PDB file of C-alpha atoms in Angstrom:
ATOM      1  CA  MET A   1     -95.019 -40.001-124.647  1.00  0.00           C
ATOM      2  CA  GLU A   2     -98.115 -38.391-126.063  1.00  0.00           C
ATOM      3  CA  SER A   3     -99.863 -38.997-129.343  1.00  0.00           C
ATOM      4  CA  ARG A   4    -101.517 -36.391-131.500  1.00  0.00           C
ATOM      5  CA  PRO A   5    -104.332 -37.635-133.716  1.00  0.00           C
ATOM      6  CA  GLU A   6    -103.471 -37.286-137.373  1.00  0.00           C
ATOM      7  CA  PRO A   7    -105.838 -36.795-140.294  1.00  0.00           C
ATOM      8  CA  SER A   8    -106.866 -40.064-141.912  1.00  0.00           C
ATOM      9  CA  GLY A   9    -104.583 -41.217-144.685  1.00  0.00           C
ATOM     10  CA  VAL A  10    -101.490 -39.512-143.215  1.00  0.00           C
ATOM     11  CA  GLU A  11     -98.552 -41.881-142.965  1.00  0.00           C
ATOM     12  CA  HIS A  12     -95.422 -41.239-140.958  1.00  0.00           C
ATOM     13  CA  ALA A  13     -92.619 -43.010-142.750  1.00  0.00           C
ATOM     14  CA  ARG A  14     -89.970 -40.843-141.099  1.00  0.00           C
ATOM     15  CA  VAL A  15     -89.175 -39.237-137.784  1.00  0.00           C
ATOM     16  CA  ARG A  16     -90.030 -35.529-137.746  1.00  0.00           C
ATOM     17  CA  LEU A  17     -88.266 -32.923-135.625  1.00  0.00           C
ATOM     18  CA  GLN A  18     -89.914 -29.533-135.291  1.00  0.00           C
ATOM     19  CA  TYR A  19     -89.301 -26.360-133.323  1.00  0.00           C
ATOM     20  CA  TRP A  20     -91.813 -24.008-131.683  1.00  0.00           C
ATOM     21  CA  PRO A  21     -91.662 -21.209-129.126  1.00  0.00           C
ATOM     22  CA  ALA A  22     -91.843 -22.596-125.585  1.00  0.00           C
ATOM     23  CA  SER A  23     -95.286 -21.023-125.178  1.00  0.00           C
ATOM     24  CA  HIS A  24     -96.789 -23.105-128.005  1.00  0.00           C
ATOM     25  CA  ASP A  25     -99.079 -26.002-127.094  1.00  0.00           C
ATOM     26  CA  VAL A  26     -98.260 -29.111-129.119  1.00  0.00           C
ATOM     27  CA  HIS A  27    -101.939 -30.063-128.960  1.00  0.00           C
ATOM     28  CA  ALA A  28    -103.135 -26.790-130.459  1.00  0.00           C
ATOM     29  CA  PRO A  29    -105.333 -27.321-133.530  1.00  0.00           C
ATOM     30  CA  ASP A  30    -103.001 -25.443-135.885  1.00  0.00           C
ATOM     31  CA  ASN A  31    -100.707 -27.297-138.288  1.00  0.00           C
ATOM     32  CA  TRP A  32     -97.298 -28.524-137.293  1.00  0.00           C
ATOM     33  CA  PRO A  33     -94.550 -26.316-138.789  1.00  0.00           C
ATOM     34  CA  ASP A  34     -92.122 -27.548-141.427  1.00  0.00           C
ATOM     35  CA  SER A  35     -90.012 -30.370-140.074  1.00  0.00           C
ATOM     36  CA  TYR A  36     -86.551 -31.779-140.274  1.00  0.00           C
ATOM     37  CA  GLU A  37     -86.974 -35.431-141.275  1.00  0.00           C
ATOM     38  CA  PHE A  38     -84.788 -38.328-140.170  1.00  0.00           C
ATOM     39  CA  GLU A  39     -84.628 -42.077-140.694  1.00  0.00           C
ATOM     40  CA  THR A  40     -84.386 -42.887-136.960  1.00  0.00           C
ATOM     41  CA  VAL A  41     -85.354 -41.416-133.609  1.00  0.00           C
ATOM     42  CA  GLU A  42     -81.667 -41.582-132.619  1.00  0.00           C
ATOM     43  CA  ASP A  43     -80.653 -39.404-135.580  1.00  0.00           C
ATOM     44  CA  ALA A  44     -83.349 -36.835-134.768  1.00  0.00           C
ATOM     45  CA  VAL A  45     -82.356 -36.780-131.085  1.00  0.00           C
ATOM     46  CA  ALA A  46     -78.687 -36.262-131.998  1.00  0.00           C
ATOM     47  CA  PHE A  47     -79.604 -33.349-134.274  1.00  0.00           C
ATOM     48  CA  ALA A  48     -81.835 -31.755-131.629  1.00  0.00           C
ATOM     49  CA  MET A  49     -79.074 -31.965-129.029  1.00  0.00           C
ATOM     50  CA  THR A  50     -76.148 -30.832-131.183  1.00  0.00           C
ATOM     51  CA  GLN A  51     -77.637 -28.266-133.582  1.00  0.00           C
ATOM     52  CA  SER A  52     -79.255 -24.923-132.941  1.00  0.00           C
ATOM     53  CA  PRO A  53     -81.309 -23.867-135.979  1.00  0.00           C
ATOM     54  CA  ALA A  54     -81.595 -20.087-136.217  1.00  0.00           C
ATOM     55  CA  GLY A  55     -84.834 -18.547-135.004  1.00  0.00           C
ATOM     56  CA  ARG A  56     -86.062 -21.770-133.410  1.00  0.00           C
ATOM     57  CA  ASP A  57     -86.987 -22.473-129.825  1.00  0.00           C
ATOM     58  CA  VAL A  58     -88.099 -25.799-128.332  1.00  0.00           C
ATOM     59  CA  ALA A  59     -87.650 -29.152-130.070  1.00  0.00           C
ATOM     60  CA  TRP A  60     -90.582 -31.546-130.463  1.00  0.00           C
ATOM     61  CA  LEU A  61     -90.125 -34.942-132.058  1.00  0.00           C
ATOM     62  CA  ARG A  62     -92.838 -37.008-133.730  1.00  0.00           C
ATOM     63  CA  THR A  63     -92.092 -40.706-134.254  1.00  0.00           C
ATOM     64  CA  PRO A  64     -93.293 -42.687-137.287  1.00  0.00           C
ATOM     65  CA  GLU A  65     -96.037 -44.087-135.026  1.00  0.00           C
ATOM     66  CA  GLY A  66     -97.283 -40.583-134.153  1.00  0.00           C
ATOM     67  CA  GLU A  67     -95.876 -40.438-130.615  1.00  0.00           C
ATOM     68  CA  ILE A  68     -94.736 -36.992-129.499  1.00  0.00           C
ATOM     69  CA  LEU A  69     -91.518 -36.541-127.531  1.00  0.00           C
ATOM     70  CA  LYS A  70     -91.094 -33.235-125.730  1.00  0.00           C
ATOM     71  CA  ALA A  71     -87.773 -31.502-125.045  1.00  0.00           C
ATOM     72  CA  GLY A  72     -87.201 -33.255-121.695  1.00  0.00           C
ATOM     73  CA  GLN A  73     -87.828 -36.664-123.221  1.00  0.00           C
ATOM     74  CA  ILE A  74     -85.461 -35.881-126.110  1.00  0.00           C
ATOM     75  CA  ARG A  75     -82.780 -34.852-123.611  1.00  0.00           C
ATOM     76  CA  ARG A  76     -83.208 -38.096-121.619  1.00  0.00           C
ATOM     77  CA  LEU A  77     -82.887 -40.210-124.766  1.00  0.00           C
ATOM     78  CA  TRP A  78     -79.693 -38.321-125.665  1.00  0.00           C
ATOM     79  CA  GLU A  79     -78.244 -38.950-122.204  1.00  0.00           C
ATOM     80  CA  LEU A  80     -79.191 -42.646-122.307  1.00  0.00           C
ATOM     81  CA  ASN A  81     -77.632 -43.124-125.753  1.00  0.00           C
ATOM     82  CA  ARG A  82     -74.431 -41.348-124.741  1.00  0.00           C
ATOM     83  CA  SER A  83     -74.018 -43.479-121.608  1.00  0.00           C
ATOM     84  CA  HIS A  84     -73.801 -46.695-123.679  1.00  0.00           C
TER      85      HIS A  84
END
């Protein structure tokens, strides 16, 4: 998992799921796009794996702690949760 530094004073009370074109670099200095917000990582993973928002490309998930999960990591979490 990777972390992106956040501006001081920014709190992450919720899990944020965002979509970008595959060519976008998550570490680019531009702002993150509007997000879908969830109470848990599991809820965000389930949404990312079962929904297909129009005009969106690759899912990126940011945890309340600021960790970034890329599409492959989201897929692995989904597979692990479904196997239990």
